[in-house]
PDB file of C-alpha atoms in Angstrom:
ATOM      1  CA  MET A   1      15.670  33.269  13.332  1.00 44.00           C
ATOM      2  CA  THR A   2      16.974  36.837  13.074  1.00 42.00           C
ATOM      3  CA  ALA A   3      17.897  39.245  10.272  1.00 44.00           C
ATOM      4  CA  ARG A   4      19.588  42.673  10.181  1.00 46.00           C
ATOM      5  CA  THR A   5      17.483  45.821   9.728  1.00 43.00           C
ATOM      6  CA  ASP A   6      18.558  48.884   7.771  1.00 47.00           C
ATOM      7  CA  ASP A   7      19.832  50.598  10.913  1.00 47.00           C
ATOM      8  CA  GLY A   8      21.950  47.615  11.895  1.00 48.00           C
ATOM      9  CA  GLY A   9      19.527  46.256  14.499  1.00 45.00           C
ATOM     10  CA  ALA A  10      18.232  42.731  14.748  1.00 43.00           C
ATOM     11  CA  ALA A  11      14.686  41.817  13.798  1.00 43.00           C
ATOM     12  CA  LEU A  12      12.845  38.578  14.352  1.00 40.00           C
ATOM     13  CA  VAL A  13      11.932  36.750  11.172  1.00 41.00           C
ATOM     14  CA  ILE A  14       9.162  34.186  11.533  1.00 40.00           C
ATOM     15  CA  ASP A  15       9.509  31.085   9.423  1.00 46.00           C
ATOM     16  CA  ARG A  16       5.950  30.480   8.220  1.00 41.00           C
ATOM     17  CA  THR A  17       6.803  27.347   6.300  1.00 52.00           C
ATOM     18  CA  SER A  18       4.500  24.639   7.544  1.00 78.00           C
ATOM     19  CA  GLU A  19       5.752  21.341   8.835  1.00 75.00           C
ATOM     20  CA  TRP A  20       4.007  19.516   5.993  1.00 77.00           C
ATOM     21  CA  GLY A  21       5.523  21.933   3.514  1.00 84.00           C
ATOM     22  CA  ARG A  22       9.013  21.093   4.750  1.00 85.00           C
ATOM     23  CA  ARG A  23       8.273  17.388   4.509  1.00 84.00           C
ATOM     24  CA  TRP A  24       6.937  17.774   0.977  1.00 87.00           C
ATOM     25  CA  ARG A  25      10.126  19.610  -0.004  1.00 88.00           C
ATOM     26  CA  ARG A  26      12.227  16.802   1.440  1.00 88.00           C
ATOM     27  CA  PHE A  27      10.140  14.275  -0.460  1.00 89.00           C
ATOM     28  CA  ARG A  28      10.494  16.252  -3.718  1.00 89.00           C
ATOM     29  CA  SER A  29      14.261  16.363  -3.258  1.00 90.00           C
ATOM     30  CA  ASN A  30      14.223  12.605  -3.802  1.00 89.00           C
ATOM     31  CA  ARG A  31      13.692  12.656  -7.560  1.00 92.00           C
ATOM     32  CA  LEU A  32      13.281   8.890  -7.804  1.00 94.00           C
ATOM     33  CA  ALA A  33      10.489   8.933  -5.222  1.00 93.00           C
ATOM     34  CA  LEU A  34       8.778  11.841  -6.980  1.00 93.00           C
ATOM     35  CA  VAL A  35       8.897  10.129 -10.387  1.00 95.00           C
ATOM     36  CA  SER A  36       7.657   6.920  -8.777  1.00 95.00           C
ATOM     37  CA  LEU A  37       4.725   8.795  -7.239  1.00 94.00           C
ATOM     38  CA  GLY A  38       3.806  10.174 -10.662  1.00 95.00           C
ATOM     39  CA  PHE A  39       4.049   6.682 -12.149  1.00 96.00           C
ATOM     40  CA  LEU A  40       1.750   5.286  -9.448  1.00 95.00           C
ATOM     41  CA  VAL A  41      -0.776   8.040 -10.120  1.00 96.00           C
ATOM     42  CA  LEU A  42      -0.687   7.046 -13.806  1.00 96.00           C
ATOM     43  CA  LEU A  43      -1.253   3.384 -12.908  1.00 95.00           C
ATOM     44  CA  ALA A  44      -4.127   4.348 -10.619  1.00 95.00           C
ATOM     45  CA  LEU A  45      -5.767   6.363 -13.423  1.00 96.00           C
ATOM     46  CA  LEU A  46      -5.341   3.489 -15.890  1.00 95.00           C
ATOM     47  CA  ALA A  47      -6.903   1.091 -13.391  1.00 94.00           C
ATOM     48  CA  LEU A  48      -9.714   3.490 -12.501  1.00 94.00           C
ATOM     49  CA  PHE A  49     -10.675   4.127 -16.108  1.00 95.00           C
ATOM     50  CA  ALA A  50     -10.019   0.595 -17.365  1.00 94.00           C
ATOM     51  CA  GLY A  51     -13.629   0.318 -18.495  1.00 92.00           C
ATOM     52  CA  VAL A  52     -13.156   3.336 -20.761  1.00 94.00           C
ATOM     53  CA  ILE A  53      -9.644   2.584 -22.033  1.00 95.00           C
ATOM     54  CA  ALA A  54      -9.926  -1.179 -22.629  1.00 94.00           C
ATOM     55  CA  PRO A  55     -10.854  -1.854 -26.265  1.00 93.00           C
ATOM     56  CA  TYR A  56     -12.445  -5.255 -25.539  1.00 93.00           C
ATOM     57  CA  ASP A  57     -14.289  -7.058 -22.783  1.00 93.00           C
ATOM     58  CA  PRO A  58     -11.479  -8.726 -20.800  1.00 93.00           C
ATOM     59  CA  ASN A  59     -13.496 -11.881 -20.087  1.00 92.00           C
ATOM     60  CA  THR A  60     -15.075 -12.554 -23.497  1.00 90.00           C
ATOM     61  CA  PRO A  61     -13.228 -15.290 -25.414  1.00 92.00           C
ATOM     62  CA  ASP A  62     -12.704 -15.326 -29.165  1.00 90.00           C
ATOM     63  CA  TYR A  63     -11.270 -18.728 -30.072  1.00 89.00           C
ATOM     64  CA  SER A  64     -10.496 -17.619 -33.611  1.00 89.00           C
ATOM     65  CA  LYS A  65      -7.834 -15.287 -32.185  1.00 89.00           C
ATOM     66  CA  SER A  66      -6.113 -17.714 -29.816  1.00 90.00           C
ATOM     67  CA  LEU A  67      -2.507 -16.780 -28.967  1.00 90.00           C
ATOM     68  CA  THR A  68      -2.118 -14.038 -31.581  1.00 90.00           C
ATOM     69  CA  ASP A  69       0.984 -11.851 -31.668  1.00 89.00           C
ATOM     70  CA  PRO A  70       1.006  -8.203 -30.535  1.00 90.00           C
ATOM     71  CA  LEU A  71      -0.321  -5.680 -33.057  1.00 87.00           C
ATOM     72  CA  THR A  72      -2.268  -8.414 -34.821  1.00 83.00           C
ATOM     73  CA  GLY A  73      -5.973  -8.206 -35.628  1.00 82.00           C
ATOM     74  CA  GLY A  74      -6.519  -5.050 -33.604  1.00 84.00           C
ATOM     75  CA  ASN A  75      -5.055  -6.510 -30.394  1.00 89.00           C
ATOM     76  CA  LEU A  76      -2.313  -4.220 -29.120  1.00 91.00           C
ATOM     77  CA  LEU A  77      -0.565  -6.830 -26.942  1.00 92.00           C
ATOM     78  CA  GLY A  78      -1.975  -9.932 -28.609  1.00 91.00           C
ATOM     79  CA  THR A  79      -4.374 -12.434 -27.067  1.00 92.00           C
ATOM     80  CA  ASP A  80      -4.274 -15.345 -24.643  1.00 92.00           C
ATOM     81  CA  VAL A  81      -5.144 -18.988 -25.317  1.00 90.00           C
ATOM     82  CA  LEU A  82      -8.885 -18.189 -25.188  1.00 92.00           C
ATOM     83  CA  GLY A  83      -8.529 -15.266 -27.594  1.00 92.00           C
ATOM     84  CA  ARG A  84      -9.082 -12.628 -24.902  1.00 93.00           C
ATOM     85  CA  ASP A  85      -7.363  -9.280 -25.453  1.00 94.00           C
ATOM     86  CA  THR A  86      -4.182  -9.114 -23.342  1.00 94.00           C
ATOM     87  CA  PHE A  87      -4.159  -5.321 -23.086  1.00 95.00           C
ATOM     88  CA  SER A  88      -7.737  -5.221 -21.794  1.00 95.00           C
ATOM     89  CA  ARG A  89      -7.027  -7.972 -19.274  1.00 95.00           C
ATOM     90  CA  LEU A  90      -3.869  -6.159 -18.201  1.00 95.00           C
ATOM     91  CA  LEU A  91      -5.830  -3.016 -17.364  1.00 95.00           C
ATOM     92  CA  TYR A  92      -8.466  -4.937 -15.412  1.00 95.00           C
ATOM     93  CA  GLY A  93      -5.794  -7.078 -13.776  1.00 94.00           C
ATOM     94  CA  LEU A  94      -4.021  -3.936 -12.630  1.00 94.00           C
ATOM     95  CA  ARG A  95      -7.303  -2.625 -11.208  1.00 94.00           C
ATOM     96  CA  THR A  96      -7.853  -5.877  -9.298  1.00 93.00           C
ATOM     97  CA  ALA A  97      -4.300  -6.009  -7.964  1.00 93.00           C
ATOM     98  CA  LEU A  98      -4.345  -2.403  -6.768  1.00 94.00           C
ATOM     99  CA  PHE A  99      -7.816  -2.749  -5.269  1.00 95.00           C
ATOM    100  CA  ILE A 100      -6.837  -5.867  -3.319  1.00 93.00           C
ATOM    101  CA  ALA A 101      -3.533  -4.395  -2.133  1.00 93.00           C
ATOM    102  CA  LEU A 102      -4.932  -0.990  -1.095  1.00 94.00           C
ATOM    103  CA  THR A 103      -8.049  -2.397   0.565  1.00 95.00           C
ATOM    104  CA  ALA A 104      -6.117  -5.097   2.416  1.00 93.00           C
ATOM    105  CA  GLU A 105      -3.597  -2.554   3.679  1.00 93.00           C
ATOM    106  CA  LEU A 106      -6.314  -0.125   4.793  1.00 94.00           C
ATOM    107  CA  LEU A 107      -8.112  -2.930   6.618  1.00 94.00           C
ATOM    108  CA  ALA A 108      -4.860  -4.000   8.259  1.00 93.00           C
ATOM    109  CA  LEU A 109      -4.141  -0.388   9.229  1.00 94.00           C
ATOM    110  CA  ALA A 110      -7.582  -0.049  10.816  1.00 94.00           C
ATOM    111  CA  CYS A 111      -6.974  -3.166  12.921  1.00 93.00           C
ATOM    112  CA  ALA A 112      -3.495  -1.958  13.845  1.00 93.00           C
ATOM    113  CA  LEU A 113      -4.832   1.444  14.921  1.00 93.00           C
ATOM    114  CA  VAL A 114      -7.477  -0.075  17.189  1.00 93.00           C
ATOM    115  CA  VAL A 115      -5.078  -2.534  18.821  1.00 94.00           C
ATOM    116  CA  GLY A 116      -2.041  -0.244  18.953  1.00 93.00           C
ATOM    117  CA  VAL A 117      -3.864   2.804  20.303  1.00 93.00           C
ATOM    118  CA  ALA A 118      -5.807   0.838  22.919  1.00 93.00           C
ATOM    119  CA  ALA A 119      -2.729  -1.047  24.088  1.00 92.00           C
ATOM    120  CA  GLY A 120      -0.376   1.923  24.137  1.00 91.00           C
ATOM    121  CA  TYR A 121      -2.683   4.573  25.529  1.00 90.00           C
ATOM    122  CA  PHE A 122      -4.586   2.637  28.195  1.00 91.00           C
ATOM    123  CA  GLY A 123      -1.814   0.219  29.169  1.00 86.00           C
ATOM    124  CA  GLY A 124      -2.261  -2.162  32.068  1.00 88.00           C
ATOM    125  CA  LYS A 125      -4.336  -5.292  31.544  1.00 91.00           C
ATOM    126  CA  ILE A 126      -5.653  -4.049  28.215  1.00 92.00           C
ATOM    127  CA  ASP A 127      -2.092  -3.762  26.940  1.00 91.00           C
ATOM    128  CA  GLN A 128      -1.170  -7.195  28.270  1.00 93.00           C
ATOM    129  CA  LEU A 129      -4.228  -8.853  26.734  1.00 94.00           C
ATOM    130  CA  LEU A 130      -3.866  -7.239  23.314  1.00 93.00           C
ATOM    131  CA  MET A 131      -0.123  -7.844  23.107  1.00 91.00           C
ATOM    132  CA  ALA A 132      -0.625 -11.462  24.163  1.00 92.00           C
ATOM    133  CA  ALA A 133      -3.079 -11.883  21.295  1.00 90.00           C
ATOM    134  CA  THR A 134      -0.571 -10.216  18.967  1.00 89.00           C
ATOM    135  CA  ASP A 135       2.184 -12.582  20.118  1.00 87.00           C
ATOM    136  CA  VAL A 136      -0.076 -15.560  19.414  1.00 86.00           C
ATOM    137  CA  MET A 137      -0.643 -14.249  15.878  1.00 85.00           C
ATOM    138  CA  TYR A 138       3.113 -13.819  15.450  1.00 82.00           C
ATOM    139  CA  ALA A 139       3.522 -17.524  16.184  1.00 81.00           C
ATOM    140  CA  PHE A 140       1.863 -18.362  12.852  1.00 79.00           C
ATOM    141  CA  PRO A 141       3.774 -17.704   9.600  1.00 79.00           C
ATOM    142  CA  THR A 142       1.893 -14.817   8.026  1.00 78.00           C
ATOM    143  CA  TYR A 143       1.856 -16.189   4.494  1.00 79.00           C
ATOM    144  CA  LEU A 144       0.853 -19.679   5.602  1.00 82.00           C
ATOM    145  CA  PHE A 145      -2.009 -18.143   7.576  1.00 80.00           C
ATOM    146  CA  ALA A 146      -3.133 -16.260   4.445  1.00 83.00           C
ATOM    147  CA  VAL A 147      -3.018 -19.495   2.418  1.00 85.00           C
ATOM    148  CA  ILE A 148      -5.161 -21.301   4.990  1.00 86.00           C
ATOM    149  CA  LEU A 149      -7.727 -18.496   5.107  1.00 85.00           C
ATOM    150  CA  ALA A 150      -7.893 -18.199   1.312  1.00 85.00           C
ATOM    151  CA  THR A 151      -8.401 -21.960   1.071  1.00 85.00           C
ATOM    152  CA  VAL A 152     -11.187 -21.950   3.645  1.00 87.00           C
ATOM    153  CA  LEU A 153     -12.963 -18.800   2.457  1.00 84.00           C
ATOM    154  CA  GLY A 154     -12.709 -19.462  -1.277  1.00 81.00           C
ATOM    155  CA  ARG A 155     -11.358 -17.538  -4.266  1.00 80.00           C
ATOM    156  CA  SER A 156     -13.407 -14.362  -4.037  1.00 85.00           C
ATOM    157  CA  THR A 157     -11.816 -10.912  -4.052  1.00 88.00           C
ATOM    158  CA  TRP A 158     -12.950 -10.114  -0.520  1.00 90.00           C
ATOM    159  CA  SER A 159     -11.747 -13.423   0.889  1.00 90.00           C
ATOM    160  CA  ILE A 160      -8.289 -12.718  -0.546  1.00 91.00           C
ATOM    161  CA  ILE A 161      -8.365  -9.205   0.937  1.00 92.00           C
ATOM    162  CA  LEU A 162      -9.296 -10.618   4.344  1.00 91.00           C
ATOM    163  CA  ALA A 163      -6.659 -13.339   4.113  1.00 89.00           C
ATOM    164  CA  ILE A 164      -3.928 -10.779   3.387  1.00 90.00           C
ATOM    165  CA  ALA A 165      -5.125  -8.202   5.927  1.00 91.00           C
ATOM    166  CA  VAL A 166      -5.446 -10.608   8.866  1.00 86.00           C
ATOM    167  CA  GLY A 167      -1.720 -11.280   8.934  1.00 81.00           C
ATOM    168  CA  SER A 168      -0.554  -7.778   7.963  1.00 86.00           C
ATOM    169  CA  TRP A 169      -1.525  -5.625  10.963  1.00 89.00           C
ATOM    170  CA  LEU A 170       0.834  -7.073  13.575  1.00 89.00           C
ATOM    171  CA  THR A 171       3.951  -4.996  12.950  1.00 88.00           C
ATOM    172  CA  GLN A 172       1.956  -1.793  12.537  1.00 90.00           C
ATOM    173  CA  ALA A 173       0.074  -2.448  15.783  1.00 92.00           C
ATOM    174  CA  ARG A 174       3.344  -2.770  17.686  1.00 91.00           C
ATOM    175  CA  LEU A 175       4.677   0.392  16.084  1.00 91.00           C
ATOM    176  CA  ILE A 176       1.552   2.400  16.923  1.00 92.00           C
ATOM    177  CA  ARG A 177       1.596   1.057  20.483  1.00 93.00           C
ATOM    178  CA  ALA A 178       5.193   2.214  20.904  1.00 91.00           C
ATOM    179  CA  GLN A 179       4.286   5.660  19.565  1.00 90.00           C
ATOM    180  CA  MET A 180       1.352   5.942  21.990  1.00 91.00           C
ATOM    181  CA  ILE A 181       3.501   4.952  24.971  1.00 91.00           C
ATOM    182  CA  LYS A 182       6.102   7.574  24.061  1.00 89.00           C
ATOM    183  CA  LEU A 183       3.797  10.442  23.124  1.00 87.00           C
ATOM    184  CA  LYS A 184       1.304  10.157  25.979  1.00 86.00           C
ATOM    185  CA  THR A 185       4.009  11.268  28.433  1.00 84.00           C
ATOM    186  CA  PHE A 186       4.736  14.503  26.563  1.00 84.00           C
ATOM    187  CA  GLU A 187       3.888  17.810  28.216  1.00 83.00           C
ATOM    188  CA  TYR A 188       1.289  18.931  25.675  1.00 80.00           C
ATOM    189  CA  VAL A 189      -0.692  15.728  26.290  1.00 81.00           C
ATOM    190  CA  GLU A 190      -0.494  16.225  30.051  1.00 81.00           C
ATOM    191  CA  ALA A 191      -1.592  19.831  29.583  1.00 83.00           C
ATOM    192  CA  GLY A 192      -4.596  18.750  27.519  1.00 80.00           C
ATOM    193  CA  ARG A 193      -5.532  16.159  30.117  1.00 81.00           C
ATOM    194  CA  SER A 194      -5.281  18.715  32.930  1.00 82.00           C
ATOM    195  CA  MET A 195      -7.631  21.020  30.998  1.00 84.00           C
ATOM    196  CA  GLY A 196     -10.280  18.308  30.926  1.00 80.00           C
ATOM    197  CA  ALA A 197      -9.726  16.785  27.478  1.00 78.00           C
ATOM    198  CA  GLY A 198     -11.057  13.240  27.233  1.00 82.00           C
ATOM    199  CA  SER A 199      -9.149  10.220  26.000  1.00 83.00           C
ATOM    200  CA  MET A 200     -10.699  10.319  22.525  1.00 87.00           C
ATOM    201  CA  THR A 201      -9.836  14.009  22.127  1.00 86.00           C
ATOM    202  CA  LEU A 202      -6.244  13.437  23.189  1.00 86.00           C
ATOM    203  CA  ILE A 203      -5.891  10.475  20.829  1.00 87.00           C
ATOM    204  CA  VAL A 204      -7.493  12.121  17.792  1.00 86.00           C
ATOM    205  CA  ARG A 205      -6.112  15.665  18.179  1.00 85.00           C
ATOM    206  CA  TYR A 206      -2.666  15.060  19.635  1.00 84.00           C
ATOM    207  CA  LEU A 207      -1.417  11.483  19.614  1.00 87.00           C
ATOM    208  CA  LEU A 208      -2.424  10.180  16.184  1.00 87.00           C
ATOM    209  CA  PRO A 209      -1.355  13.300  14.215  1.00 84.00           C
ATOM    210  CA  ASN A 210       2.093  13.099  15.797  1.00 83.00           C
ATOM    211  CA  SER A 211       2.306   9.388  14.974  1.00 85.00           C
ATOM    212  CA  LEU A 212       1.410   9.913  11.339  1.00 84.00           C
ATOM    213  CA  GLY A 213       4.972   9.786   9.999  1.00 83.00           C
ATOM    214  CA  PRO A 214       5.818   6.206  11.028  1.00 86.00           C
ATOM    215  CA  ILE A 215       2.300   5.085  10.101  1.00 89.00           C
ATOM    216  CA  LEU A 216       2.610   6.479   6.564  1.00 87.00           C
ATOM    217  CA  VAL A 217       6.027   4.887   6.130  1.00 86.00           C
ATOM    218  CA  THR A 218       4.845   1.410   7.142  1.00 89.00           C
ATOM    219  CA  THR A 219       1.707   1.782   5.014  1.00 90.00           C
ATOM    220  CA  SER A 220       3.701   2.748   1.922  1.00 87.00           C
ATOM    221  CA  PHE A 221       5.785  -0.401   2.308  1.00 87.00           C
ATOM    222  CA  GLY A 222       2.745  -2.521   3.223  1.00 89.00           C
ATOM    223  CA  ILE A 223       0.967  -1.946  -0.096  1.00 91.00           C
ATOM    224  CA  PRO A 224       3.627  -3.652  -2.277  1.00 90.00           C
ATOM    225  CA  ALA A 225       3.833  -6.438   0.309  1.00 89.00           C
ATOM    226  CA  ALA A 226       0.082  -6.979  -0.138  1.00 91.00           C
ATOM    227  CA  MET A 227       0.498  -7.026  -3.930  1.00 90.00           C
ATOM    228  CA  LEU A 228       3.218  -9.635  -3.575  1.00 89.00           C
ATOM    229  CA  ALA A 229       1.008 -11.718  -1.271  1.00 89.00           C
ATOM    230  CA  GLU A 230      -1.858 -11.608  -3.791  1.00 89.00           C
ATOM    231  CA  SER A 231       0.459 -12.771  -6.574  1.00 89.00           C
ATOM    232  CA  GLY A 232       1.799 -15.538  -4.362  1.00 87.00           C
ATOM    233  CA  LEU A 233      -1.730 -16.764  -3.669  1.00 89.00           C
ATOM    234  CA  ALA A 234      -2.432 -16.704  -7.413  1.00 88.00           C
ATOM    235  CA  ILE A 235       0.634 -18.861  -8.091  1.00 85.00           C
ATOM    236  CA  LEU A 236      -0.720 -21.401  -5.608  1.00 85.00           C
ATOM    237  CA  GLY A 237      -4.066 -21.393  -7.394  1.00 85.00           C
ATOM    238  CA  LEU A 238      -5.763 -19.294  -4.717  1.00 86.00           C
ATOM    239  CA  GLY A 239      -6.012 -16.012  -6.611  1.00 84.00           C
ATOM    240  CA  VAL A 240      -9.173 -14.367  -7.884  1.00 88.00           C
ATOM    241  CA  ALA A 241     -11.554 -16.818  -9.487  1.00 85.00           C
ATOM    242  CA  PRO A 242     -11.631 -17.010 -13.302  1.00 85.00           C
ATOM    243  CA  PRO A 243     -12.498 -15.472 -15.643  1.00 87.00           C
ATOM    244  CA  ASN A 244     -11.560 -12.333 -13.664  1.00 89.00           C
ATOM    245  CA  ALA A 245      -8.000 -11.158 -14.104  1.00 89.00           C
ATOM    246  CA  SER A 246      -5.336  -9.934 -11.720  1.00 90.00           C
ATOM    247  CA  LEU A 247      -1.649  -9.448 -12.371  1.00 91.00           C
ATOM    248  CA  GLY A 248      -0.885 -12.554 -10.337  1.00 89.00           C
ATOM    249  CA  THR A 249      -3.324 -14.788 -12.210  1.00 90.00           C
ATOM    250  CA  MET A 250      -2.128 -13.429 -15.566  1.00 91.00           C
ATOM    251  CA  ILE A 251       1.466 -14.272 -14.666  1.00 90.00           C
ATOM    252  CA  THR A 252       0.410 -17.750 -13.544  1.00 89.00           C
ATOM    253  CA  ASP A 253      -1.681 -18.408 -16.657  1.00 88.00           C
ATOM    254  CA  GLY A 254       0.962 -16.973 -18.981  1.00 88.00           C
ATOM    255  CA  TYR A 255       3.665 -19.242 -17.577  1.00 87.00           C
ATOM    256  CA  THR A 256       2.001 -22.226 -19.231  1.00 85.00           C
ATOM    257  CA  TYR A 257       2.483 -20.683 -22.682  1.00 88.00           C
ATOM    258  CA  VAL A 258       5.763 -18.859 -22.067  1.00 86.00           C
ATOM    259  CA  LEU A 259       7.570 -20.695 -24.898  1.00 86.00           C
ATOM    260  CA  VAL A 260       4.730 -20.168 -27.372  1.00 87.00           C
ATOM    261  CA  GLN A 261       3.718 -16.597 -26.490  1.00 89.00           C
ATOM    262  CA  PRO A 262       6.177 -15.016 -24.009  1.00 91.00           C
ATOM    263  CA  ASN A 263       4.352 -11.668 -24.028  1.00 90.00           C
ATOM    264  CA  LEU A 264       1.559 -13.297 -21.987  1.00 92.00           C
ATOM    265  CA  ILE A 265       3.877 -13.407 -18.990  1.00 92.00           C
ATOM    266  CA  PHE A 266       6.147 -10.484 -19.872  1.00 94.00           C
ATOM    267  CA  TRP A 267       3.586  -7.653 -19.739  1.00 93.00           C
ATOM    268  CA  PRO A 268       1.857  -8.515 -16.458  1.00 93.00           C
ATOM    269  CA  PHE A 269       5.228  -9.248 -14.859  1.00 93.00           C
ATOM    270  CA  PHE A 270       6.664  -5.976 -16.176  1.00 94.00           C
ATOM    271  CA  VAL A 271       3.736  -3.904 -14.823  1.00 94.00           C
ATOM    272  CA  PHE A 272       3.833  -5.804 -11.526  1.00 93.00           C
ATOM    273  CA  ALA A 273       7.590  -5.293 -11.102  1.00 93.00           C
ATOM    274  CA  CYS A 274       7.372  -1.588 -11.977  1.00 94.00           C
ATOM    275  CA  ALA A 275       4.510  -1.065  -9.519  1.00 94.00           C
ATOM    276  CA  MET A 276       6.413  -2.878  -6.761  1.00 92.00           C
ATOM    277  CA  LEU A 277       9.538  -0.797  -7.341  1.00 93.00           C
ATOM    278  CA  ALA A 278       7.535   2.432  -7.506  1.00 94.00           C
ATOM    279  CA  PHE A 279       5.800   1.738  -4.195  1.00 92.00           C
ATOM    280  CA  THR A 280       9.140   0.872  -2.603  1.00 90.00           C
ATOM    281  CA  TRP A 281      10.798   4.061  -3.845  1.00 93.00           C
ATOM    282  CA  VAL A 282       7.846   6.160  -2.709  1.00 92.00           C
ATOM    283  CA  GLY A 283       8.176   4.494   0.687  1.00 89.00           C
ATOM    284  CA  ASP A 284      11.853   5.470   0.768  1.00 89.00           C
ATOM    285  CA  GLY A 285      10.883   9.053  -0.028  1.00 90.00           C
ATOM    286  CA  VAL A 286       8.242   9.127   2.707  1.00 89.00           C
ATOM    287  CA  ARG A 287      10.727   7.702   5.195  1.00 86.00           C
ATOM    288  CA  ASP A 288      13.260  10.400   4.304  1.00 85.00           C
ATOM    289  CA  ALA A 289      10.588  13.106   4.535  1.00 85.00           C
ATOM    290  CA  PHE A 290       9.694  12.093   8.086  1.00 80.00           C
ATOM    291  CA  ASP A 291      13.240  11.373   9.212  1.00 72.00           C
ATOM    292  CA  PRO A 292      13.629  13.149  12.599  1.00 58.00           C
ATOM    293  CA  LYS A 293      17.325  13.717  11.887  1.00 59.00           C
ATOM    294  CA  ASP A 294      16.312  16.227   9.216  1.00 53.00           C
ATOM    295  CA  GLU A 295      13.961  18.206  11.473  1.00 53.00           C
TER     296      GLU A 295
END
């Protein structure tokens, strides 16, 4: 980039804007994604500090307050059939849903990184073996596999996380493998190898950082998919065990009393839908920020 000096000559102007700075600007230009990110931060804070914000214990019943209306008897959003405060259960249910979705996606990402990097970087028989195992996993419907695992392992939080994560790493593993195959032939990788850099150094310092864009995009879309899977398991009666709450179990339990107290299903469904949309819009913003056409 050049600019004119006072005497009419040309001077070199160095653009010091970092690559991440440019991507952040592109993300901020998507106002919907930026607002969605702020909304998700708010949800995360509400979930994190649920123990401080919730006015009642979410699992303690009070049968004298069964199915009360919102703003009645000190209950902001009313109570459920057992007299438990809906607002308190909503906060804890949000915490559970986000914890399951984030943890399951991180676990799936870890599996995808191990398989994708090993297959793409080393190639040969390792690639063939790992991709054969991946193809076998693809043969099973992901959601059906999660249902089977949740049934076998029981209704604990960690069994649900494992059930969701086991079927969620396949697409990411293939994506990471493709990135490794492409990037390992680049000149800077060959230069590092010729200077004596080991495989782990090349992977950690060069290959993974340059694969971060597609990984972040798939992860941002994977989190709402995990939330949806957790809610689906709850509808089938395989969600977190009572009396603990999640958004999925609250929706399932509230459906029984939808004609008597519709707010029991409205509020968890509303928060769930808003969170899903926010994650999706943030994913769109991340995808635009890392779009190579805008480089």
